[in-house]
């Protein structure tokens, strides 16, 4: 017989800490220090100053060198480095972002796009914060479309220099971390022009402020001022007017210019060159995926602990009110999000493995890189949206207490908000993923003529039970009829869930491929129309792909859980994740004949049963995240509510027992009524 | 022939201003003054001070008296008053809330719960702000469950006084506006005890601070400090220890105590008494419904104007990039929310009419009051959730610019966030609505035995085409097959939409009634289980009811539009609203045999067509809201983006024409390729 369902919290916590447990624990210990806590309550200038001091503490700690080469005190440990940085969310998201700008973007750009001499020249001072740096890519007029930035860097052979220019207002660099106050240098992305040819976007190391913190000649800027959150990061704008830098300030790994102005690149295709260059910066998206999951975990830990104590409205018990988490709706609000968070966490562990493989060189083929980039582009949107959705639901689930800044949820949400549109807007990223899915699909069928694709789709339709006439569905309905229990049982099976989730991705991609077949041969305006008409479905297909991969990651992780009781609970949680996805897309499953009406009607009630079954384990499941009071820093999650209730319960008990206790008018009326009969 | 679709903006603006256009316009003019603008950028203390000064400006303006009796300078104009106050969102939501506390809650409680002497004593100083007041209802331990507040007010016949006491920490009054700093008096809700009997919650006028702003003896409190928003409102906590007030400080419209301690009330039932008392405070929920819609309108105006100018990524045009709003997904993100906002606005106009009818006494039967309360309880959750959802989508749709505080969206969202949990938590309110729906349902069938109800449900199932065996659905499928166009046409028809939306409410209520039949006869714990197992569906039924009523309000409003072109556009918008609801609940319609698979598959594409059709009118539709630059106060919505583009377009044009214009490497490569052939 199986061990009864129960979570072995320490064991599960170790599993969730994953491969770089030591680094995560170290980072959390750092984050738990008083001076490392969030500064959202401070005025902007004070918050910025606090984060500056926290940045210095990270340097003293030494953790910032992990990903850099040995000669800079580092260990080239890329996965470990990102794991540690993600946990800084528990300190202050402003710190996580400012650290990301300095070491993840500015430092990484020098590392990955620069040559050895450039490392020698600039990496040390980037690592030890002697030179706070900017990553000047985005422009006012161009965000996610980086290829179109308008800043120019023209080579002047006479002086062997590049001249950086901002041609107009919309080409100002915008939302740049460190630009408003701290940045001394910037990696500036600009259109490289030499000998009258524009070679596309390249990165240049450009000093922007002198030792006194004044802009150097030709550089100007503005403070972005207050934002929706991240008050500790000094975002700002930068512009350049005839700013000269030596030719050797071009970070030249993927494109160089010789003294005579001759351009050369190891990658012939300008398009592929551009994407390769950007690909080295995938770390940002990987770490946002992880950081968002940390934020969601914290939000859930706060809301679940509170919901497990907080009472409101009387239930059957005449004396004791009912605990929030015992309400069906409350469970429905929090537990499916807990399931998503677990799935996202396991998927992120895989992503981090791949990231480490690629950047350590262990598995670093072009295909490995592309897979990593696609995976990061699929997960980052899902996780960042999930974080703000979860933090919002957590805040609402805590009522007015959730709105108090002291309980952390509103500030975490405000800080995380921008994660959905920076480092690649989520909507844009999902379209990249969809394009990759379509490319893979067409590769698979490249030897098949169009008639063949149509035939394949038709056969797939039969194989998979998609049948638009509804006849096949009717058969399933007849088979299902009157056996709701059995169909619920089937939905619980991993194979059924996998089949449903996989079918959705495959069918959508095949359908899109069919619709987009015409694009290649169509005139530009017609191609645009066809693509445009299917944009929504493209995005949904990419999302479905990410959801499936997360489900697979969760399912794989179940094998690694030794404790039977824990595995049982986590299997329910995986089922809840899988079935919540099926419920979310239920109309698709119905319209495509993948689920009968009969079976579809069991999904909701089965989810309700899973929620009820998981409810007793909810606190264990958030405890296993490992964020204690010292990191949550939220009074409502600290047991204060239970203490208050103990006090009131004791008072009311004594009051009831007292001789002069007032009696309720309602009770008197009921007594009178009984007497009258 | 019909006039081509086009919006007559001034005419539509007048329609949207509605019955109290003059008051709305007046309030907007006030809100547009520099000193009345939002203070979210200020430190908390400064923001509070700014709102204090704005409050004084409202007094000087005289608008605050509108709803009060003539002898206090008022006109008893309830609807006009709420209409004007809603528009204060455009000034600063902190001002709207602080004004709501002072005049809508504190002043209204005195007006509606007090007698003439009490009006004479306290109303004047509440209206002219001589006495800033608190509405001390919520306690730390009890939010939406007001009946359970634990503060006591015991009558002491010897001194002819009430003694107010806070028995324990969880009975502190919490989140109370004006409590932290400004409040001089409070309407305190407490359990009235006299002669050893507890008569339930009543309201007492209690001075809390002296002329120097110090707490009077026995009163204590705390500042809530920073919140997720509404920084200009000084929320705080209050507690009372042996605080004595004269017997005549009981606001005694619904319950009085004579000098001997004898309690009497015009309403015998303690339950009905309590709900009647709370019912007088429905104004809060009515005004939150309206205020939320104002916020949604502002968010959409900002995002739509920006999306109509902002360009990103090249489309078919090789020179000019594509405008955001021309992307299908972008339209899908903004236009359905625009449709909801229109529907919510028309529904709110109805609600405000009813509110005025009840409070002016024109239609003020018990049933009128109950209808008003149910309607407010249905709309307030929908509108407040819609506002924060819309503001969030608007912020994301504006990318990084949306995250800049200067563009207003993040602060509006942060301020509106708490609207979903205060003045009745949304989830709790929807359950009240569902209970009313069930009560109406059972009233309709009160003479029918249970078997009869079951038979009715069965016959309704046949009448309405609900048929769980799927056979009826199959017939519809056969009829539909191959005629997607026709079925889309049918979905466009108002009758079809009404039937679909109505059927969902009716079926859910009937289904719930069936499931809850057992509750009355079940033991308490069993009844709790049954209710608990259906909580989610209860809430969904209430939401569906609110959605249907909004659809009806939108449809009725179409009749009032004289301009043909405008009516055509608004009819599309109404269709978009109706079909978006059908799409949202598509799985329900499929599972319940209300839509065939075939027809369901047309919903999404028909919505896409509506979005494309409405796109050219989007700016007109937000312009008709009437919030110009002076009220939006968002640089990105002011045309700055188009100006920047004009500048860059002109620059690039000149550059291309210049002799030394750099040529793109891609172009050179393409040329070389052609040559090689």
Short mmCIF file of N, CA, C and O in Angstrom, two decimals, chain A residues 11-118:
data_model
loop_
_atom_site.label_atom_id
_atom_site.label_comp_id
_atom_site.label_asym_id
_atom_site.label_seq_id
_atom_site.Cartn_x
_atom_site.Cartn_y
_atom_site.Cartn_z
N UNK A 11 12.57 17.47 2.31
CA UNK A 11 13.02 16.77 1.11
C UNK A 11 12.58 17.51 -0.16
O UNK A 11 13.35 17.67 -1.10
N UNK A 12 11.32 17.95 -0.14
CA UNK A 12 10.82 18.67 -1.31
C UNK A 12 11.57 19.99 -1.49
O UNK A 12 11.88 20.40 -2.62
N UNK A 13 11.87 20.63 -0.38
CA UNK A 13 12.61 21.89 -0.47
C UNK A 13 13.96 21.68 -1.15
O UNK A 13 14.37 22.47 -1.99
N UNK A 14 14.63 20.57 -0.79
CA UNK A 14 15.92 20.28 -1.42
C UNK A 14 15.76 20.05 -2.92
O UNK A 14 16.56 20.51 -3.73
N UNK A 15 14.69 19.35 -3.29
CA UNK A 15 14.45 19.11 -4.72
C UNK A 15 14.23 20.43 -5.46
O UNK A 15 14.78 20.66 -6.54
N UNK A 16 13.45 21.31 -4.84
CA UNK A 16 13.15 22.58 -5.51
C UNK A 16 14.38 23.48 -5.60
O UNK A 16 14.51 24.28 -6.53
N UNK A 17 15.29 23.35 -4.64
CA UNK A 17 16.51 24.16 -4.71
C UNK A 17 17.33 23.77 -5.94
O UNK A 17 18.01 24.59 -6.53
N UNK A 18 17.26 22.50 -6.29
CA UNK A 18 17.82 22.05 -7.55
C UNK A 18 19.33 21.97 -7.59
O UNK A 18 20.01 21.94 -6.55
N UNK A 19 19.86 22.03 -8.78
CA UNK A 19 21.28 21.76 -9.04
C UNK A 19 22.19 22.78 -8.36
O UNK A 19 23.29 22.44 -7.96
N UNK A 20 21.76 24.02 -8.28
CA UNK A 20 22.62 25.04 -7.69
C UNK A 20 22.08 25.48 -6.33
O UNK A 20 21.94 26.67 -6.04
N UNK A 21 21.76 24.46 -5.53
CA UNK A 21 21.14 24.70 -4.23
C UNK A 21 22.02 25.60 -3.36
O UNK A 21 21.54 26.55 -2.72
N UNK A 22 23.31 25.33 -3.36
CA UNK A 22 24.22 26.06 -2.49
C UNK A 22 24.18 27.56 -2.81
O UNK A 22 24.10 28.40 -1.92
N UNK A 23 24.24 27.86 -4.11
CA UNK A 23 24.22 29.27 -4.53
C UNK A 23 22.89 29.92 -4.16
O UNK A 23 22.85 31.08 -3.75
N UNK A 24 21.81 29.17 -4.34
CA UNK A 24 20.50 29.76 -4.00
C UNK A 24 20.41 30.04 -2.50
O UNK A 24 19.94 31.10 -2.08
N UNK A 25 20.85 29.08 -1.71
CA UNK A 25 20.78 29.27 -0.26
C UNK A 25 21.66 30.45 0.16
O UNK A 25 21.26 31.29 0.98
N UNK A 26 22.84 30.52 -0.42
CA UNK A 26 23.75 31.62 -0.12
C UNK A 26 23.09 32.97 -0.45
O UNK A 26 23.11 33.91 0.35
N UNK A 27 22.49 33.03 -1.62
CA UNK A 27 21.88 34.27 -2.07
C UNK A 27 20.71 34.64 -1.17
O UNK A 27 20.50 35.81 -0.83
N UNK A 28 19.94 33.65 -0.75
CA UNK A 28 18.80 33.94 0.15
C UNK A 28 19.30 34.45 1.50
O UNK A 28 18.67 35.34 2.10
N UNK A 29 20.40 33.88 1.98
CA UNK A 29 20.93 34.35 3.26
C UNK A 29 21.32 35.81 3.16
O UNK A 29 21.08 36.61 4.06
N UNK A 30 21.94 36.13 2.05
CA UNK A 30 22.32 37.52 1.79
C UNK A 30 21.07 38.39 1.75
O UNK A 30 21.00 39.45 2.37
N UNK A 31 20.06 37.91 1.03
CA UNK A 31 18.82 38.68 0.85
C UNK A 31 18.09 38.89 2.17
O UNK A 31 17.34 39.85 2.33
N UNK A 32 18.31 37.98 3.11
CA UNK A 32 17.59 38.05 4.38
C UNK A 32 18.18 39.11 5.32
O UNK A 32 17.55 39.47 6.31
N UNK A 33 19.37 39.60 4.99
CA UNK A 33 19.97 40.63 5.85
C UNK A 33 19.14 41.89 5.82
O UNK A 33 18.61 42.28 4.78
N UNK A 34 19.04 42.55 6.97
CA UNK A 34 18.18 43.73 7.08
C UNK A 34 18.45 44.76 5.98
O UNK A 34 17.54 45.29 5.36
N UNK A 35 19.73 45.04 5.79
CA UNK A 35 20.08 46.11 4.86
C UNK A 35 19.84 45.70 3.40
O UNK A 35 19.91 46.55 2.51
N UNK A 36 19.57 44.42 3.18
CA UNK A 36 19.32 43.97 1.81
C UNK A 36 17.83 43.92 1.48
O UNK A 36 17.43 43.60 0.36
N UNK A 37 16.99 44.23 2.45
CA UNK A 37 15.54 44.15 2.24
C UNK A 37 15.03 45.24 1.31
O UNK A 37 15.77 46.16 0.95
N UNK A 38 13.77 45.12 0.93
CA UNK A 38 13.20 46.03 -0.07
C UNK A 38 13.15 47.47 0.40
O UNK A 38 12.92 47.75 1.57
N UNK A 39 13.37 48.39 -0.54
CA UNK A 39 13.36 49.81 -0.20
C UNK A 39 12.20 50.55 -0.85
O UNK A 39 12.23 51.76 -0.99
N UNK A 40 11.15 49.81 -1.20
CA UNK A 40 10.02 50.42 -1.91
C UNK A 40 9.35 51.55 -1.13
O UNK A 40 8.71 52.40 -1.72
N UNK A 41 9.48 51.51 0.19
CA UNK A 41 8.83 52.53 1.00
C UNK A 41 9.59 53.86 0.96
O UNK A 41 9.09 54.88 1.41
N UNK A 42 10.79 53.84 0.42
CA UNK A 42 11.62 55.05 0.44
C UNK A 42 11.29 55.98 -0.72
O UNK A 42 10.79 55.54 -1.76
N UNK A 43 11.61 57.25 -0.55
CA UNK A 43 11.53 58.19 -1.67
C UNK A 43 12.54 57.73 -2.72
O UNK A 43 13.52 57.04 -2.41
N UNK A 44 12.30 58.12 -3.96
CA UNK A 44 13.10 57.60 -5.07
C UNK A 44 14.60 57.75 -4.84
O UNK A 44 15.37 56.80 -5.02
N UNK A 45 15.02 58.93 -4.43
CA UNK A 45 16.46 59.17 -4.26
C UNK A 45 17.04 58.24 -3.18
O UNK A 45 18.14 57.69 -3.35
N UNK A 46 16.29 58.05 -2.11
CA UNK A 46 16.78 57.19 -1.03
C UNK A 46 16.77 55.72 -1.44
O UNK A 46 17.66 54.95 -1.06
N UNK A 47 15.77 55.35 -2.19
CA UNK A 47 15.69 53.97 -2.67
C UNK A 47 16.89 53.68 -3.59
O UNK A 47 17.55 52.66 -3.47
N UNK A 48 17.17 54.63 -4.46
CA UNK A 48 18.32 54.44 -5.36
C UNK A 48 19.61 54.29 -4.56
O UNK A 48 20.46 53.46 -4.86
N UNK A 49 19.74 55.13 -3.53
CA UNK A 49 20.96 55.08 -2.72
C UNK A 49 21.07 53.73 -1.99
O UNK A 49 22.13 53.14 -1.93
N UNK A 50 19.93 53.26 -1.50
CA UNK A 50 19.94 51.98 -0.79
C UNK A 50 20.38 50.85 -1.73
O UNK A 50 21.19 50.00 -1.36
N UNK A 51 19.84 50.88 -2.95
CA UNK A 51 20.20 49.82 -3.90
C UNK A 51 21.67 49.92 -4.29
O UNK A 51 22.36 48.91 -4.46
N UNK A 52 22.18 51.16 -4.40
CA UNK A 52 23.61 51.34 -4.66
C UNK A 52 24.44 50.63 -3.60
O UNK A 52 25.42 49.94 -3.90
N UNK A 53 24.03 50.81 -2.36
CA UNK A 53 24.79 50.17 -1.26
C UNK A 53 24.64 48.65 -1.31
O UNK A 53 25.57 47.91 -1.03
N UNK A 54 23.46 48.20 -1.69
CA UNK A 54 23.26 46.75 -1.84
C UNK A 54 24.12 46.20 -2.96
O UNK A 54 24.64 45.08 -2.87
N UNK A 55 24.27 46.97 -4.03
CA UNK A 55 25.14 46.54 -5.13
C UNK A 55 26.56 46.35 -4.63
O UNK A 55 27.23 45.37 -4.96
N UNK A 56 27.00 47.30 -3.82
CA UNK A 56 28.36 47.21 -3.26
C UNK A 56 28.49 45.96 -2.39
O UNK A 56 29.52 45.27 -2.40
N UNK A 57 27.41 45.65 -1.67
CA UNK A 57 27.44 44.45 -0.82
C UNK A 57 27.57 43.19 -1.67
O UNK A 57 28.24 42.22 -1.28
N UNK A 58 26.96 43.18 -2.84
CA UNK A 58 27.10 42.02 -3.73
C UNK A 58 28.56 41.87 -4.19
O UNK A 58 29.07 40.75 -4.29
N UNK A 59 29.20 43.01 -4.44
CA UNK A 59 30.61 42.95 -4.85
C UNK A 59 31.45 42.40 -3.71
O UNK A 59 32.26 41.49 -3.89
N UNK A 60 31.24 42.93 -2.51
CA UNK A 60 32.01 42.44 -1.35
C UNK A 60 31.81 40.95 -1.14
O UNK A 60 32.73 40.22 -0.81
N UNK A 61 30.58 40.53 -1.35
CA UNK A 61 30.27 39.12 -1.16
C UNK A 61 31.02 38.24 -2.15
O UNK A 61 31.32 37.09 -1.87
N UNK A 62 31.27 38.77 -3.32
CA UNK A 62 32.01 37.99 -4.33
C UNK A 62 31.14 37.20 -5.28
O UNK A 62 31.62 36.64 -6.25
N UNK A 63 29.83 37.16 -5.01
CA UNK A 63 28.98 36.32 -5.84
C UNK A 63 28.89 36.80 -7.29
O UNK A 63 28.57 36.03 -8.18
N UNK A 64 29.21 38.08 -7.51
CA UNK A 64 29.00 38.63 -8.85
C UNK A 64 30.00 38.12 -9.89
O UNK A 64 29.80 38.30 -11.08
N UNK A 65 31.08 37.50 -9.43
CA UNK A 65 32.10 37.07 -10.39
C UNK A 65 31.81 35.71 -11.01
O UNK A 65 32.45 35.31 -11.98
N UNK A 66 30.85 34.99 -10.46
CA UNK A 66 30.68 33.56 -10.79
C UNK A 66 30.74 33.25 -12.28
O UNK A 66 31.36 32.25 -12.69
N UNK A 67 30.12 34.08 -13.10
CA UNK A 67 30.02 33.72 -14.52
C UNK A 67 31.22 34.22 -15.34
O UNK A 67 31.33 33.90 -16.51
N UNK A 68 32.08 35.01 -14.72
CA UNK A 68 33.16 35.61 -15.51
C UNK A 68 34.39 34.69 -15.54
O UNK A 68 34.51 33.77 -14.74
N UNK A 69 35.30 34.96 -16.46
CA UNK A 69 36.48 34.09 -16.60
C UNK A 69 37.36 34.12 -15.35
O UNK A 69 37.32 35.07 -14.57
N UNK A 70 38.16 33.08 -15.20
CA UNK A 70 38.99 32.93 -14.00
C UNK A 70 39.89 34.12 -13.75
O UNK A 70 40.09 34.53 -12.61
N UNK A 71 40.42 34.67 -14.80
CA UNK A 71 41.37 35.77 -14.59
C UNK A 71 40.69 37.00 -13.98
O UNK A 71 41.35 37.90 -13.48
N UNK A 72 39.36 37.01 -14.01
CA UNK A 72 38.65 38.11 -13.34
C UNK A 72 38.02 37.65 -12.02
O UNK A 72 37.03 38.19 -11.57
N UNK A 73 38.63 36.60 -11.48
CA UNK A 73 38.16 36.11 -10.20
C UNK A 73 36.94 35.21 -10.32
O UNK A 73 36.34 34.82 -9.32
N UNK A 74 36.55 34.90 -11.56
CA UNK A 74 35.34 34.14 -11.76
C UNK A 74 35.59 32.66 -11.94
O UNK A 74 36.72 32.18 -11.82
N UNK A 75 34.51 31.96 -12.19
CA UNK A 75 34.60 30.50 -12.33
C UNK A 75 33.89 30.02 -13.59
O UNK A 75 33.71 28.84 -13.78
N UNK A 76 33.44 30.95 -14.40
CA UNK A 76 32.73 30.54 -15.63
C UNK A 76 31.52 29.67 -15.35
O UNK A 76 31.15 28.82 -16.15
N UNK A 77 30.90 29.88 -14.18
CA UNK A 77 29.76 29.04 -13.80
C UNK A 77 28.47 29.79 -14.11
O UNK A 77 27.95 30.53 -13.30
N UNK A 78 27.94 29.53 -15.28
CA UNK A 78 26.84 30.35 -15.77
C UNK A 78 25.50 30.03 -15.11
O UNK A 78 24.77 30.91 -14.69
N UNK A 79 25.18 28.76 -15.02
CA UNK A 79 23.91 28.38 -14.40
C UNK A 79 23.88 28.79 -12.93
O UNK A 79 22.89 29.34 -12.44
N UNK A 80 24.99 28.51 -12.23
CA UNK A 80 25.07 28.85 -10.81
C UNK A 80 24.86 30.35 -10.60
O UNK A 80 24.17 30.79 -9.68
N UNK A 81 25.47 31.11 -11.48
CA UNK A 81 25.38 32.56 -11.40
C UNK A 81 23.94 33.05 -11.53
O UNK A 81 23.44 33.83 -10.71
N UNK A 82 23.26 32.54 -12.55
CA UNK A 82 21.87 32.97 -12.76
C UNK A 82 20.99 32.52 -11.59
O UNK A 82 20.14 33.28 -11.10
N UNK A 83 21.20 31.30 -11.12
CA UNK A 83 20.41 30.79 -9.98
C UNK A 83 20.53 31.74 -8.79
O UNK A 83 19.53 32.10 -8.16
N UNK A 84 21.75 32.16 -8.51
CA UNK A 84 21.96 33.05 -7.37
C UNK A 84 21.28 34.40 -7.59
O UNK A 84 20.67 34.96 -6.68
N UNK A 85 21.39 34.93 -8.80
CA UNK A 85 20.81 36.25 -9.07
C UNK A 85 19.29 36.25 -9.00
O UNK A 85 18.70 37.24 -8.56
N UNK A 86 18.68 35.17 -9.45
CA UNK A 86 17.22 35.09 -9.40
C UNK A 86 16.70 35.31 -8.00
O UNK A 86 15.66 35.93 -7.78
N UNK A 87 17.45 34.79 -7.03
CA UNK A 87 16.96 34.84 -5.65
C UNK A 87 16.99 36.26 -5.09
O UNK A 87 16.41 36.52 -4.04
N UNK A 88 17.66 37.17 -5.78
CA UNK A 88 17.71 38.55 -5.28
C UNK A 88 16.35 39.22 -5.31
O UNK A 88 16.15 40.27 -4.67
N UNK A 89 15.40 38.63 -6.03
CA UNK A 89 14.02 39.12 -5.96
C UNK A 89 13.58 39.19 -4.50
O UNK A 89 12.84 40.09 -4.10
N UNK A 90 14.02 38.21 -3.71
CA UNK A 90 13.62 38.16 -2.30
C UNK A 90 14.24 39.32 -1.51
O UNK A 90 13.73 39.69 -0.45
N UNK A 91 15.33 39.88 -2.03
CA UNK A 91 15.87 41.09 -1.40
C UNK A 91 15.02 42.26 -1.87
O UNK A 91 14.17 42.75 -1.13
N UNK A 92 15.20 42.66 -3.10
CA UNK A 92 14.45 43.78 -3.68
C UNK A 92 14.56 43.63 -5.20
O UNK A 92 15.68 43.57 -5.72
N UNK A 93 13.44 43.58 -5.89
CA UNK A 93 13.52 43.44 -7.35
C UNK A 93 14.36 44.55 -7.99
O UNK A 93 14.98 44.34 -9.02
N UNK A 94 14.39 45.73 -7.38
CA UNK A 94 15.24 46.79 -7.92
C UNK A 94 16.70 46.34 -7.94
O UNK A 94 17.44 46.63 -8.88
N UNK A 95 17.10 45.64 -6.88
CA UNK A 95 18.47 45.15 -6.82
C UNK A 95 18.70 44.09 -7.90
O UNK A 95 19.72 44.10 -8.59
N UNK A 96 17.73 43.21 -8.06
CA UNK A 96 17.86 42.17 -9.08
C UNK A 96 18.04 42.80 -10.46
O UNK A 96 18.90 42.38 -11.24
N UNK A 97 17.25 43.83 -10.74
CA UNK A 97 17.31 44.45 -12.06
C UNK A 97 18.60 45.26 -12.22
O UNK A 97 19.27 45.21 -13.24
N UNK A 98 18.97 45.99 -11.18
CA UNK A 98 20.20 46.81 -11.30
C UNK A 98 21.42 45.89 -11.43
O UNK A 98 22.33 46.19 -12.22
N UNK A 99 21.42 44.79 -10.70
CA UNK A 99 22.51 43.81 -10.84
C UNK A 99 22.49 43.21 -12.25
O UNK A 99 23.54 42.99 -12.86
N UNK A 100 21.28 42.96 -12.75
CA UNK A 100 21.15 42.42 -14.10
C UNK A 100 21.72 43.37 -15.14
O UNK A 100 22.39 42.95 -16.08
N UNK A 101 21.49 44.66 -14.95
CA UNK A 101 22.02 45.66 -15.88
C UNK A 101 23.55 45.64 -15.84
O UNK A 101 24.22 45.59 -16.87
N UNK A 102 24.09 45.67 -14.63
CA UNK A 102 25.54 45.80 -14.49
C UNK A 102 26.29 44.56 -14.97
O UNK A 102 27.19 44.66 -15.81
N UNK A 103 25.90 43.40 -14.41
CA UNK A 103 26.69 42.21 -14.70
C UNK A 103 26.07 41.33 -15.79
O UNK A 103 26.78 40.72 -16.56
N UNK A 104 24.75 41.32 -15.84
CA UNK A 104 24.08 40.45 -16.81
C UNK A 104 24.04 41.06 -18.21
O UNK A 104 24.04 40.34 -19.20
N UNK A 105 23.97 42.39 -18.29
CA UNK A 105 23.87 43.02 -19.61
C UNK A 105 25.18 43.74 -19.98
O UNK A 105 25.84 43.38 -20.94
N UNK A 106 25.53 44.73 -19.18
CA UNK A 106 26.74 45.52 -19.48
C UNK A 106 27.98 44.60 -19.47
O UNK A 106 28.72 44.51 -20.45
N UNK A 107 28.18 43.90 -18.35
CA UNK A 107 29.34 43.02 -18.23
C UNK A 107 29.30 41.88 -19.24
O UNK A 107 30.29 41.59 -19.90
N UNK A 108 28.13 41.27 -19.40
CA UNK A 108 28.01 40.14 -20.33
C UNK A 108 28.24 40.57 -21.76
O UNK A 108 28.80 39.80 -22.55
N UNK A 109 27.80 41.77 -22.10
CA UNK A 109 28.01 42.22 -23.48
C UNK A 109 29.51 42.35 -23.76
O UNK A 109 30.00 41.95 -24.82
N UNK A 110 30.24 42.90 -22.79
CA UNK A 110 31.70 43.00 -22.96
C UNK A 110 32.29 41.60 -23.09
O UNK A 110 33.11 41.32 -23.97
N UNK A 111 31.82 40.71 -22.20
CA UNK A 111 32.35 39.35 -22.19
C UNK A 111 32.06 38.61 -23.51
O UNK A 111 32.93 38.02 -24.12
N UNK A 112 30.80 38.66 -23.95
CA UNK A 112 30.40 37.82 -25.07
C UNK A 112 30.61 38.47 -26.43
O UNK A 112 30.72 37.80 -27.44
N UNK A 113 30.62 39.79 -26.46
CA UNK A 113 30.77 40.46 -27.76
C UNK A 113 32.17 41.04 -27.95
O UNK A 113 32.54 41.41 -29.07
N UNK A 114 32.94 41.12 -26.86
CA UNK A 114 34.26 41.73 -26.95
C UNK A 114 35.38 40.70 -27.13
O UNK A 114 35.17 39.50 -26.95
N UNK A 115 36.58 41.22 -27.47
CA UNK A 115 37.75 40.34 -27.60
C UNK A 115 38.58 40.38 -26.31
O UNK A 115 38.25 41.11 -25.37
N UNK A 116 39.66 39.64 -26.29
CA UNK A 116 40.46 39.50 -25.05
C UNK A 116 41.00 40.85 -24.57
O UNK A 116 40.99 41.13 -23.37
N UNK A 117 41.45 41.65 -25.50
CA UNK A 117 41.96 42.97 -25.11
C UNK A 117 40.86 43.80 -24.45
O UNK A 117 41.10 44.52 -23.48
N UNK A 118 39.71 43.68 -25.02
CA UNK A 118 38.58 44.44 -24.47
C UNK A 118 38.19 43.92 -23.10
O UNK A 118 37.86 44.70 -22.20
#
